[in-house]
Coordinates of C-alpha atoms in Angstrom, one line a residue:
Chain A
V1 CA -62.6 -35.3 46.6
R2 CA -59.8 -33.4 47.8
G3 CA -57.3 -36.4 46.5
S4 CA -59.7 -36.5 42.7
V5 CA -59.3 -32.5 42.1
Q6 CA -55.9 -32.9 42.6
G7 CA -55.7 -35.9 40.5
T8 CA -57.1 -34.2 37.3
W9 CA -54.8 -31.3 36.8
A10 CA -52.3 -33.2 38.0
S11 CA -52.5 -36.0 35.4
A12 CA -52.7 -33.4 33.0
E13 CA -49.8 -32.6 33.9
V14 CA -48.2 -35.9 34.0
V15 CA -48.9 -36.5 30.5
G16 CA -48.6 -32.6 28.5
L17 CA -45.1 -32.6 30.5
G18 CA -44.3 -36.0 29.6
W19 CA -45.3 -35.4 25.7
A20 CA -43.7 -31.7 25.2
L21 CA -40.4 -32.8 27.4
G22 CA -40.0 -36.6 26.0
L23 CA -40.7 -35.2 22.4
A24 CA -37.9 -32.5 22.9
L25 CA -35.5 -35.3 25.5
F26 CA -35.8 -37.6 22.3
T27 CA -35.1 -36.0 19.8
S28 CA -31.5 -33.7 21.5
G29 CA -30.3 -38.3 22.8
F30 CA -30.9 -38.8 18.7
F31 CA -28.8 -36.1 17.8
A32 CA -26.3 -36.1 20.2
L33 CA -26.1 -40.2 18.9
Y34 CA -26.6 -38.9 15.6
L35 CA -23.4 -36.7 16.1
G36 CA -21.6 -39.4 18.1
G37 CA -20.9 -41.1 14.7
V38 CA -24.6 -43.5 14.8
A39 CA -26.4 -44.0 12.1
S40 CA -29.2 -42.0 11.5
G41 CA -32.1 -44.8 11.6
D42 CA -29.9 -46.5 14.5
A43 CA -30.5 -43.6 16.8
V44 CA -33.9 -43.9 16.9
A45 CA -34.3 -47.1 19.2
P46 CA -32.0 -46.0 21.7
A47 CA -33.0 -41.8 21.8
L48 CA -36.3 -43.4 22.6
V49 CA -35.9 -45.6 25.6
L50 CA -33.8 -42.6 26.7
A51 CA -36.5 -40.6 26.4
L52 CA -39.0 -43.3 28.3
A53 CA -37.0 -43.6 30.5
G54 CA -36.9 -39.5 31.2
V55 CA -40.1 -39.3 30.9
A56 CA -40.7 -42.2 33.7
V57 CA -38.5 -41.0 36.4
G58 CA -38.9 -37.1 35.8
A59 CA -43.0 -38.2 36.4
R60 CA -42.6 -40.0 39.7
A61 CA -39.9 -36.9 40.6
L62 CA -43.2 -34.9 40.3
R63 CA -45.5 -36.9 41.6
T64 CA -43.2 -36.5 45.1
A65 CA -42.8 -32.9 44.2
R66 CA -46.4 -32.1 44.3
R67 CA -47.0 -34.0 47.7
G68 CA -48.7 -31.5 50.4
E69 CA -48.8 -29.1 48.2
P70 CA -52.4 -27.5 49.3
S71 CA -54.9 -26.7 45.8
V72 CA -57.3 -24.5 45.4
K73 CA -60.5 -24.8 46.2
D74 CA -63.4 -25.1 42.9
S75 CA -65.0 -21.3 42.5
G76 CA -67.9 -22.3 40.3
P77 CA -70.7 -25.2 38.8
G78 CA -68.2 -27.9 37.8
A79 CA -70.2 -27.4 34.7
L80 CA -67.8 -25.4 33.6
I81 CA -65.1 -27.6 33.5
T82 CA -66.9 -29.4 31.3
V83 CA -67.6 -27.0 28.6
G84 CA -64.1 -25.1 29.0
L85 CA -62.5 -28.1 29.1
G86 CA -64.7 -29.5 25.7
M87 CA -64.3 -26.9 24.2
A88 CA -60.3 -27.5 24.2
A89 CA -61.0 -31.0 22.7
V90 CA -62.8 -30.3 20.3
Q91 CA -60.7 -27.9 18.8
V92 CA -57.6 -30.3 19.4
A93 CA -59.7 -32.9 17.9
L94 CA -60.7 -30.0 14.5
A95 CA -56.6 -29.6 14.2
A96 CA -56.0 -33.9 13.6
L97 CA -58.6 -33.8 11.5
A98 CA -57.1 -31.2 9.1
A99 CA -53.6 -32.5 9.6
V100 CA -54.8 -35.1 8.5
R101 CA -56.9 -34.3 5.5
S102 CA -53.7 -32.3 4.4
P103 CA -50.7 -33.0 5.8
L104 CA -47.9 -30.8 6.4
A105 CA -49.7 -27.8 3.6
A106 CA -48.5 -25.0 4.8
F107 CA -44.7 -23.9 2.9
D108 CA -42.6 -24.4 5.2
A109 CA -43.6 -27.2 6.6
W110 CA -43.4 -29.0 3.8
S111 CA -39.7 -27.1 2.1
V112 CA -38.3 -26.6 6.0
W113 CA -39.3 -28.9 8.1
A114 CA -40.1 -32.4 6.8
F115 CA -37.6 -32.5 4.3
K116 CA -35.5 -32.2 6.9
A117 CA -37.0 -34.8 8.1
R118 CA -36.9 -37.5 5.8
M119 CA -33.0 -36.7 5.1
F120 CA -32.4 -37.7 9.0
A121 CA -35.2 -40.9 7.9
F122 CA -33.0 -41.5 4.5
G123 CA -29.7 -41.5 6.3
G124 CA -28.7 -38.9 7.6
P125 CA -28.1 -35.1 5.7
R126 CA -25.7 -35.1 2.3
P127 CA -21.7 -34.5 3.2
G128 CA -21.6 -30.3 4.1
Y129 CA -25.4 -30.5 4.1
F130 CA -25.1 -26.7 6.7
R131 CA -22.9 -25.4 4.4
D132 CA -24.9 -25.4 1.2
P133 CA -26.4 -23.1 -0.5
V134 CA -28.3 -24.9 -2.3
T135 CA -30.0 -25.6 -0.3
L136 CA -29.9 -23.2 2.3
H137 CA -34.2 -22.1 1.6
T138 CA -33.6 -25.1 3.6
H139 CA -32.5 -22.9 6.7
P140 CA -29.8 -25.5 8.1
D141 CA -29.7 -23.3 10.6
Y142 CA -32.7 -23.5 12.2
P143 CA -32.5 -26.5 15.8
L144 CA -33.8 -29.9 14.5
N145 CA -36.5 -30.5 17.0
L146 CA -39.2 -31.2 14.9
P147 CA -37.5 -32.8 11.9
L148 CA -36.1 -34.9 14.0
A149 CA -39.5 -36.4 15.6
E150 CA -40.4 -36.4 12.4
A151 CA -37.8 -38.5 10.4
A152 CA -39.0 -41.1 13.6
L153 CA -42.1 -41.1 12.1
F154 CA -40.8 -41.3 8.6
R155 CA -39.7 -44.6 9.0
V156 CA -42.4 -46.4 11.1
P157 CA -43.1 -49.4 8.1
S158 CA -45.7 -49.4 6.0
A159 CA -47.7 -45.7 7.3
P160 CA -47.8 -42.8 6.1
G161 CA -45.5 -40.7 7.4
A162 CA -46.4 -37.8 6.3
T163 CA -49.4 -37.8 8.6
L164 CA -48.1 -39.2 10.7
A165 CA -45.2 -35.7 11.0
G166 CA -49.4 -34.3 10.3
L167 CA -49.8 -35.4 13.9
L168 CA -47.2 -33.4 16.0
G169 CA -49.1 -30.1 15.4
P170 CA -52.3 -31.3 17.5
A171 CA -50.2 -33.7 19.8
C172 CA -48.5 -30.3 21.1
L173 CA -52.0 -28.2 21.0
A174 CA -53.5 -31.4 23.4
A175 CA -49.8 -30.4 25.6
L176 CA -50.4 -27.4 26.0
L177 CA -53.7 -27.5 26.6
L178 CA -54.0 -29.8 29.7
L179 CA -50.5 -27.9 31.3
F180 CA -52.5 -25.1 30.7
F181 CA -55.5 -26.6 32.6
A182 CA -53.1 -27.6 35.6
G183 CA -51.5 -24.8 35.9
L184 CA -54.1 -22.6 36.0
A185 CA -55.7 -24.9 37.7
R186 CA -53.4 -24.7 40.4
L187 CA -53.4 -20.4 40.8
Y188 CA -57.4 -20.5 40.2
G189 CA -59.3 -23.3 40.6
R190 CA -60.3 -26.0 37.7
P191 CA -63.6 -23.8 36.9
V192 CA -61.5 -20.4 35.5
A193 CA -58.3 -22.7 34.4
A194 CA -60.6 -24.5 32.2
L195 CA -62.7 -22.3 30.9
A196 CA -58.9 -20.4 30.2
T197 CA -58.2 -23.6 28.1
G198 CA -60.7 -23.2 26.2
A199 CA -60.6 -19.3 25.2
L200 CA -56.4 -20.5 24.2
S201 CA -57.6 -23.3 22.4
F202 CA -60.1 -21.0 20.3
V203 CA -58.0 -18.2 19.2
P204 CA -58.2 -19.5 15.0
A205 CA -54.5 -19.0 14.3
L206 CA -53.4 -21.4 17.0
P207 CA -55.3 -24.8 16.0
L208 CA -54.8 -23.7 12.3
Q209 CA -51.1 -23.4 12.7
A210 CA -50.8 -26.6 15.2
A211 CA -52.5 -28.4 12.5
G212 CA -50.9 -26.9 9.1
G213 CA -47.4 -28.4 10.7
N214 CA -45.0 -25.7 11.0
A215 CA -42.7 -25.4 13.8
D216 CA -44.9 -22.6 15.6
V217 CA -46.7 -24.5 17.5
P218 CA -45.1 -26.6 19.1
L219 CA -42.1 -23.4 20.5
A220 CA -45.8 -22.0 21.6
M221 CA -45.9 -25.2 23.1
Y222 CA -42.7 -24.6 24.6
A223 CA -42.3 -20.8 25.0
G224 CA -46.4 -20.6 27.3
A225 CA -45.6 -23.7 29.5
S226 CA -41.5 -22.9 30.5
A227 CA -43.9 -18.6 31.3
L228 CA -46.8 -21.0 33.2
Y229 CA -44.1 -23.1 35.0
L230 CA -42.6 -18.3 35.5
L231 CA -46.3 -17.4 37.1
L232 CA -46.3 -20.8 39.2
W233 CA -43.2 -19.9 41.0
W234 CA -43.5 -16.8 41.3
R235 CA -46.7 -16.9 43.0
R236 CA -46.3 -20.6 45.2
G237 CA -42.0 -20.8 45.6
R238 CA -41.9 -24.1 44.2
P239 CA -38.1 -25.3 43.2
A240 CA -39.6 -27.7 40.8
D241 CA -42.1 -25.2 38.6
A242 CA -38.4 -23.6 38.8
M243 CA -37.2 -26.3 37.3
L244 CA -39.5 -27.1 34.6
M245 CA -39.5 -23.7 33.7
G246 CA -36.1 -24.0 32.6
L247 CA -36.5 -27.7 30.8
L248 CA -39.5 -25.6 29.5
A249 CA -37.5 -23.3 28.4
G250 CA -34.4 -24.8 26.4
G251 CA -36.8 -27.0 24.9
A252 CA -37.7 -23.6 23.3
A253 CA -33.7 -23.2 22.4
W254 CA -34.1 -26.9 20.6
T255 CA -37.7 -25.8 18.7
K256 CA -37.0 -22.4 16.9
K257 CA -34.3 -19.9 16.4
E258 CA -36.2 -16.7 17.8
G259 CA -37.0 -19.9 20.6
L260 CA -33.3 -18.6 21.6
P261 CA -34.0 -15.1 22.1
V262 CA -37.6 -16.8 23.9
A263 CA -35.7 -18.7 26.4
L264 CA -32.8 -16.3 27.1
L265 CA -36.0 -13.6 28.0
L266 CA -36.9 -16.5 30.4
L267 CA -34.1 -17.0 31.8
L268 CA -34.0 -12.7 32.6
A269 CA -37.5 -12.8 34.4
F270 CA -36.2 -15.9 36.4
A271 CA -32.9 -14.0 37.1
A272 CA -33.9 -10.2 37.8
G273 CA -37.3 -11.8 39.9
E274 CA -34.8 -14.1 42.1
I275 CA -32.3 -10.4 42.7
L276 CA -35.7 -8.9 43.4
R277 CA -36.4 -11.8 46.1
R278 CA -35.9 -11.1 50.2
D279 CA -37.2 -14.3 51.4
T280 CA -34.9 -17.1 51.5
W281 CA -30.6 -16.9 52.4
L282 CA -28.6 -16.0 49.4
R283 CA -27.5 -19.0 48.5
A284 CA -30.4 -20.9 47.9
R285 CA -30.8 -18.2 45.2
A286 CA -28.2 -19.1 44.0
W287 CA -28.7 -22.3 44.1
T288 CA -32.7 -22.5 42.9
T289 CA -30.6 -19.8 39.7
L290 CA -28.3 -22.5 39.0
M291 CA -30.2 -25.2 38.8
V292 CA -32.8 -23.7 36.4
I293 CA -29.7 -22.9 33.8
L294 CA -28.8 -26.2 33.5
G295 CA -31.8 -27.3 32.9
A296 CA -32.5 -25.0 29.8
V297 CA -29.0 -26.0 28.4
A298 CA -29.1 -29.2 28.2
L299 CA -32.1 -29.6 26.0
P300 CA -30.7 -28.3 23.4
L301 CA -26.5 -28.5 23.9
P302 CA -26.1 -30.3 21.4
W303 CA -27.3 -28.4 18.9
L304 CA -25.7 -25.1 20.2
L305 CA -22.3 -26.9 20.4
F306 CA -23.0 -28.2 17.1
T307 CA -23.7 -24.3 15.6
H308 CA -20.8 -23.1 17.7
L309 CA -17.9 -25.6 15.8
V310 CA -20.3 -26.1 12.4
H311 CA -21.5 -22.1 11.7
P312 CA -24.8 -23.4 9.3
L313 CA -25.9 -20.8 6.8
G314 CA -28.7 -18.9 7.7
R315 CA -31.1 -16.7 5.6
D316 CA -33.3 -14.1 6.0
F317 CA -31.2 -11.4 8.0
L318 CA -28.6 -8.9 7.8
P319 CA -25.8 -9.1 10.2
L320 CA -26.7 -8.4 13.8
T321 CA -24.3 -5.2 14.2
P322 CA -24.9 -1.7 15.6
A323 CA -24.1 -0.2 12.1
E324 CA -26.5 -2.2 10.2
F325 CA -30.0 -1.1 13.0
V326 CA -28.8 2.4 12.7
A327 CA -28.7 1.6 9.0
H328 CA -32.4 0.4 9.2
A329 CA -34.0 2.3 12.1
G330 CA -36.1 4.1 10.3
R331 CA -38.4 0.8 9.5
L332 CA -39.0 0.5 12.9
P333 CA -42.5 2.4 12.7
H334 CA -43.8 0.5 10.2
I335 CA -43.0 -2.3 11.7
A336 CA -45.1 -1.4 14.4
T337 CA -47.8 -0.5 12.6
F338 CA -48.1 -4.0 10.6
F339 CA -48.3 -5.6 14.0
A340 CA -51.0 -3.5 15.1
L341 CA -52.3 -3.6 12.1
Q342 CA -51.5 -8.1 12.7
M343 CA -52.8 -7.7 15.8
L344 CA -56.3 -6.6 14.5
A345 CA -56.9 -9.8 12.7
F346 CA -59.3 -11.4 13.9
K347 CA -59.3 -14.1 11.7
N348 CA -56.5 -14.9 12.7
W349 CA -56.5 -13.9 17.1
S350 CA -60.9 -14.0 17.9
L351 CA -60.3 -10.3 19.8
L352 CA -57.5 -11.9 21.5
W353 CA -55.1 -8.6 21.1
V354 CA -58.4 -6.4 22.0
A355 CA -59.5 -7.8 25.2
L356 CA -55.7 -8.0 26.6
A357 CA -55.4 -4.6 25.6
G358 CA -59.1 -3.7 27.4
T359 CA -58.1 -5.4 30.8
L360 CA -54.5 -3.7 31.3
L361 CA -56.2 -0.8 30.6
L362 CA -58.2 -1.3 33.7
A363 CA -55.9 -2.8 35.5
A364 CA -52.4 -1.9 34.7
R365 CA -52.0 0.4 38.0
R366 CA -53.6 -2.6 40.5
L367 CA -51.1 -5.9 38.7
T368 CA -49.9 -7.5 41.0
P369 CA -45.9 -8.3 40.5
S370 CA -46.3 -11.7 38.6
G371 CA -48.4 -9.8 36.6
R372 CA -46.0 -6.6 36.2
G373 CA -43.2 -9.7 35.1
L374 CA -45.8 -11.2 32.5
L375 CA -45.9 -8.0 31.3
L376 CA -42.8 -7.1 30.6
L377 CA -41.8 -11.0 29.3
L378 CA -44.3 -10.1 26.2
L379 CA -43.4 -7.2 25.8
G380 CA -39.2 -7.9 26.2
Q381 CA -40.7 -11.0 23.0
L382 CA -42.9 -8.2 20.9
G383 CA -39.8 -6.6 21.2
S384 CA -37.5 -8.8 20.3
Y385 CA -39.7 -10.2 17.1
M386 CA -39.9 -6.3 16.5
V387 CA -36.4 -5.2 16.4
A388 CA -35.6 -8.7 14.3
F389 CA -37.6 -7.0 11.3
V390 CA -35.3 -4.0 10.9
F391 CA -33.1 -7.1 10.3
S392 CA -34.5 -8.1 7.8
D393 CA -33.1 -8.8 4.1
W394 CA -36.0 -9.7 2.4
Q395 CA -36.5 -7.4 -1.0
P396 CA -38.6 -5.8 0.3
Y397 CA -38.9 -5.9 3.8
T398 CA -42.3 -5.8 4.1
A399 CA -43.3 -8.6 2.2
H400 CA -41.1 -11.1 5.1
L401 CA -43.0 -9.3 8.0
Q402 CA -46.6 -9.9 5.5
T403 CA -45.1 -14.1 5.4
S404 CA -43.8 -14.6 8.8
L405 CA -45.3 -12.5 11.8
D406 CA -48.8 -14.3 12.0
R407 CA -46.5 -17.3 12.9
L408 CA -44.6 -15.5 15.2
L409 CA -47.4 -13.8 17.0
V410 CA -48.9 -17.4 17.4
Q411 CA -45.7 -18.1 20.1
T412 CA -47.3 -15.4 22.1
V413 CA -50.2 -16.0 22.0
P414 CA -50.1 -18.3 25.2
L415 CA -47.9 -15.9 27.6
A416 CA -50.9 -13.1 25.9
L417 CA -54.0 -15.1 27.6
L418 CA -52.5 -15.8 30.8
L419 CA -51.3 -12.4 31.6
L420 CA -55.7 -11.9 30.4
V421 CA -56.5 -13.6 33.4
E422 CA -54.0 -12.9 35.8
A423 CA -55.1 -9.1 34.8
T424 CA -58.9 -9.8 34.6
S425 CA -58.1 -11.7 38.6
T426 CA -57.1 -9.3 39.6
L427 CA -60.0 -6.6 38.6
T428 CA -62.2 -9.3 40.2
A429 CA -60.4 -9.7 43.7
E430 CA -59.6 -5.8 43.2
R431 CA -63.8 -5.1 43.2
A432 CA -64.1 -7.8 46.0
M433 CA -61.3 -6.1 48.6
T434 CA -62.9 -2.6 47.3
T435 CA -66.7 -3.9 48.5
E436 CA -65.3 -5.5 51.7
R437 CA -64.1 -2.9 53.0
V438 CA -67.5 -0.5 51.3
S439 CA -70.0 -2.9 53.3
T440 CA -68.0 -4.0 56.5
P441 CA -69.2 -0.4 59.0
A442 CA -72.4 -0.9 57.1
R443 CA -72.8 -4.2 58.8
G444 CA -72.0 -2.8 61.9
I445 CA -74.7 0.1 61.2
A446 CA -76.9 -3.1 60.8
A447 CA -76.1 -4.6 64.2
Chain B
M1 CA -53.1 -36.0 50.2
G2 CA -53.6 -32.4 49.7
V3 CA -54.3 -29.4 51.4
V4 CA -57.4 -27.1 49.6
M5 CA -56.8 -23.6 50.4
A6 CA -59.2 -21.2 51.1
R7 CA -61.1 -19.6 47.8
P8 CA -59.7 -16.7 46.3
A9 CA -61.3 -13.3 47.5
G10 CA -64.0 -12.0 44.6
W11 CA -64.5 -16.1 42.8
R12 CA -67.8 -15.3 41.3
S13 CA -67.1 -12.1 40.0
S14 CA -63.8 -13.7 38.7
V15 CA -65.4 -16.8 37.3
L16 CA -68.1 -14.5 35.5
L17 CA -65.9 -12.4 33.9
M18 CA -63.7 -15.2 32.7
V19 CA -67.2 -16.1 31.3
F20 CA -66.8 -13.4 28.9
V21 CA -63.4 -13.3 28.5
T22 CA -63.8 -17.0 27.2
A23 CA -67.2 -16.0 25.5
L24 CA -65.7 -12.9 23.8
I25 CA -62.7 -14.9 22.0
A26 CA -64.9 -17.8 21.8
V27 CA -67.9 -16.5 19.4
P28 CA -65.8 -14.6 17.4
G29 CA -62.8 -17.0 16.9
A30 CA -65.4 -19.8 16.2
M31 CA -67.7 -17.7 13.1
A32 CA -63.6 -17.3 11.3
E33 CA -62.7 -21.1 12.2
S34 CA -65.8 -22.1 10.0
R35 CA -63.8 -20.2 6.8
N36 CA -60.7 -21.1 7.9
L37 CA -62.4 -24.9 7.5
A38 CA -63.9 -24.1 4.2
T39 CA -61.1 -22.6 2.3
P40 CA -59.0 -25.6 1.0
A41 CA -55.6 -26.4 2.3
G42 CA -52.3 -25.6 -0.2
P43 CA -50.0 -28.0 -1.6
D44 CA -53.7 -30.0 -2.4
A45 CA -54.1 -27.2 -5.6
L46 CA -50.8 -28.9 -6.8
A47 CA -52.0 -32.6 -6.9
V48 CA -50.2 -33.4 -11.0
L49 CA -46.6 -31.8 -9.6
D50 CA -46.6 -33.8 -7.0
H51 CA -48.0 -36.9 -9.4
F52 CA -45.4 -36.1 -11.9
L53 CA -42.1 -35.4 -9.1
G54 CA -43.1 -39.3 -8.2
S55 CA -42.8 -40.5 -11.6
V56 CA -39.5 -38.9 -11.9
R57 CA -38.3 -40.4 -8.7
A58 CA -39.5 -43.7 -9.9
A59 CA -36.7 -42.8 -12.7
T60 CA -34.0 -42.2 -11.3
P61 CA -31.8 -43.8 -8.9
P62 CA -31.3 -41.7 -5.4
T63 CA -28.0 -41.0 -7.0
A64 CA -29.2 -38.8 -9.3
R65 CA -28.3 -35.4 -9.6
L66 CA -30.9 -33.4 -11.5
L67 CA -31.2 -29.4 -12.5
V68 CA -34.9 -28.2 -12.9
A69 CA -36.7 -26.0 -14.4
G70 CA -39.8 -24.4 -12.9
N71 CA -42.8 -22.4 -13.2
P72 CA -43.2 -20.6 -11.1
P73 CA -39.4 -21.7 -9.9
A74 CA -38.4 -21.1 -6.6
F75 CA -41.6 -23.2 -5.4
A76 CA -41.0 -26.4 -8.1
F77 CA -37.3 -26.6 -7.2
Y78 CA -38.2 -26.6 -3.4
R79 CA -41.5 -29.4 -3.9
A80 CA -38.8 -31.1 -6.1
T81 CA -36.1 -31.0 -4.0
Y82 CA -38.5 -32.3 -0.7
L83 CA -39.8 -35.2 -2.6
L84 CA -37.4 -36.2 -4.4
Y85 CA -34.5 -36.1 -1.6
P86 CA -32.1 -38.0 -1.4
R87 CA -31.4 -37.1 -5.4
R88 CA -29.5 -34.0 -5.2
V89 CA -31.7 -30.9 -7.2
Y90 CA -30.8 -28.2 -8.5
N91 CA -31.9 -24.9 -9.8
T92 CA -31.4 -23.2 -13.0
T93 CA -32.5 -19.3 -10.9
S94 CA -31.8 -18.2 -7.7
T95 CA -34.5 -18.2 -4.9
D96 CA -34.5 -14.9 -4.1
Y97 CA -37.4 -13.4 -3.0
A98 CA -36.9 -11.1 -5.8
Q99 CA -36.9 -14.3 -8.6
A100 CA -39.0 -17.0 -6.8
M101 CA -41.8 -16.1 -9.1
V102 CA -40.4 -14.8 -11.9
A103 CA -39.3 -17.4 -14.5
P104 CA -36.7 -18.2 -16.6
N105 CA -36.3 -17.0 -20.2
L106 CA -33.9 -20.2 -20.9
T107 CA -33.1 -21.8 -24.5
W108 CA -33.0 -25.8 -24.5
R109 CA -29.1 -24.5 -25.5
D110 CA -28.7 -23.0 -21.9
L111 CA -30.6 -25.2 -19.7
E112 CA -27.8 -28.0 -21.0
R113 CA -25.1 -25.9 -20.3
R114 CA -26.5 -25.4 -16.7
A115 CA -27.4 -29.0 -16.0
R116 CA -23.2 -29.6 -17.0
H117 CA -22.0 -27.6 -15.2
D118 CA -23.9 -29.0 -11.9
G119 CA -23.4 -32.5 -13.4
A120 CA -27.0 -32.8 -14.1
R121 CA -27.9 -35.7 -16.6
D122 CA -31.5 -35.1 -16.0
L123 CA -33.4 -31.7 -16.8
L124 CA -37.0 -31.5 -15.0
L125 CA -39.2 -28.8 -16.7
W126 CA -42.4 -27.5 -15.1
S127 CA -45.0 -25.6 -17.0
L128 CA -41.9 -24.5 -19.4
P129 CA -42.1 -23.4 -23.0
V130 CA -38.7 -25.0 -23.6
T131 CA -38.4 -26.5 -27.4
T132 CA -36.5 -29.7 -27.6
R133 CA -35.1 -32.9 -29.5
A134 CA -33.6 -34.6 -26.4
R135 CA -35.7 -37.7 -25.1
V136 CA -38.0 -37.4 -23.0
L137 CA -37.7 -40.0 -20.0
V138 CA -41.1 -38.9 -18.2
R139 CA -44.7 -36.9 -19.3
V140 CA -47.4 -36.0 -16.6
G141 CA -49.3 -33.0 -16.6
A142 CA -47.2 -30.0 -17.6
G143 CA -43.7 -31.6 -16.9
R144 CA -40.5 -33.4 -18.2
L145 CA -38.5 -35.0 -17.5
V146 CA -36.0 -35.1 -19.9
E147 CA -32.7 -36.5 -21.2
V148 CA -29.0 -33.5 -20.9
N149 CA -26.2 -35.5 -23.3
P150 CA -23.2 -35.5 -21.7

């Protein structure tokens, strides 16, 4: 029974990580080969072989790392596991159905991401594309993780490429849910993990965006899973979790432009945790930190080098200078109001943000150090998005907020739910301890 | 073989609270999603534009240069850029957000001049009442592909 308990989440973890990191390894290898002069059509097969080999080696290393790890005993009826995972499976199926019915339906899905995919599917970008103002609306400065994955699918012979490409979003949603279940099961047991996974899948914006073909759900997968592994590292101290946190943060930086500050925030939170830790030698902490940073840099490295050398054109934002910030800082109260109103849009978030705010109000003083770390991470991510709109060059900037805020918030949903689960568990643990303290003398008197 | 840790303190209330939280998110979420599912998706509504662009793709070589004048201007240009790749597509107006929805008020002479400037041999018109005697190569719905005299 013990083996099967551990086996359930271990399999979910291998599949989730295999998809998330295998995808990023494939596209990063694809881009490195393209930069090395290999025609984009010829780069697909070697990049795929590299990714499959990487996934196989990684799965074996993970199995070794997880051997002998203690698992939390299930704390509730097994039917809850079926209900929670069933809810998640239904949501993924609905997202996949919507993606097949209307492939790449979201505006950015075709005008930005799939356009780039078509370029790489048909022989690679034309010379000068990354500096060409005629195609500036396709955001040449956005990373290429999603487009390169779509490009490989556009090349599949006699298959509707757009339909296959549209299924990448639901696949990323499924991987995120598997990783969520696997990670939370290690901390809180399978029933709580399954219920939390079901709740995550029912935040309406998540399956909706997954079906639309934008890169926000893939980014939510990388950023959310990285935050989850950071929590696991803080709570269980397994180096494999720290390493996976770094690799997934790198995946975030390789998926969307705002993934880079998200990855930096995750690394900052990790580094702060290491500085505050006193339970291991300084050399061991320095070694782990170095491995995590190298892991985070590995996947987006070809893109980061390329952007450093070529400086692809960007749009939407003013120069990031203190002078621009001061000139437009007056926008901040309006931006904060937009954020608050958007978080109350039940059609996008259901009661997620309301439930989180309520739980945090009750649990704020009793939050564990890792809970406080997650809260700071969430506030940092939301804060970075708010500051980004101060630099918006849309006229009016409020149109920029209206058209992109829901997509940005999707990226923070897994982290918000993670914090909600941690705060909920803090509340109940505290309550149990209080009850225990009150009931002990009574038992003594009775005896 | 793994080691099983003790149940965390307060596990029963923890599970009950999680059931409550899940219901709090899932019930309104399911209601919102049922409404989302009933709403038709975006690009399907523009199937006619896609059909026209498909005909343009069939009628032009991959190396072609095209000038797009459409209504709404930015949308027609973006869709043409996406669906006609690797053909090079130019726009008649700026695609910044202020002008994205404003249909250009252009004559055939203006369009010819712009096409020659961009090296485009064909002009793609979508929902624009421009009159011309030039040869129409493709006509689908509100779309016309017109040859520009060199």
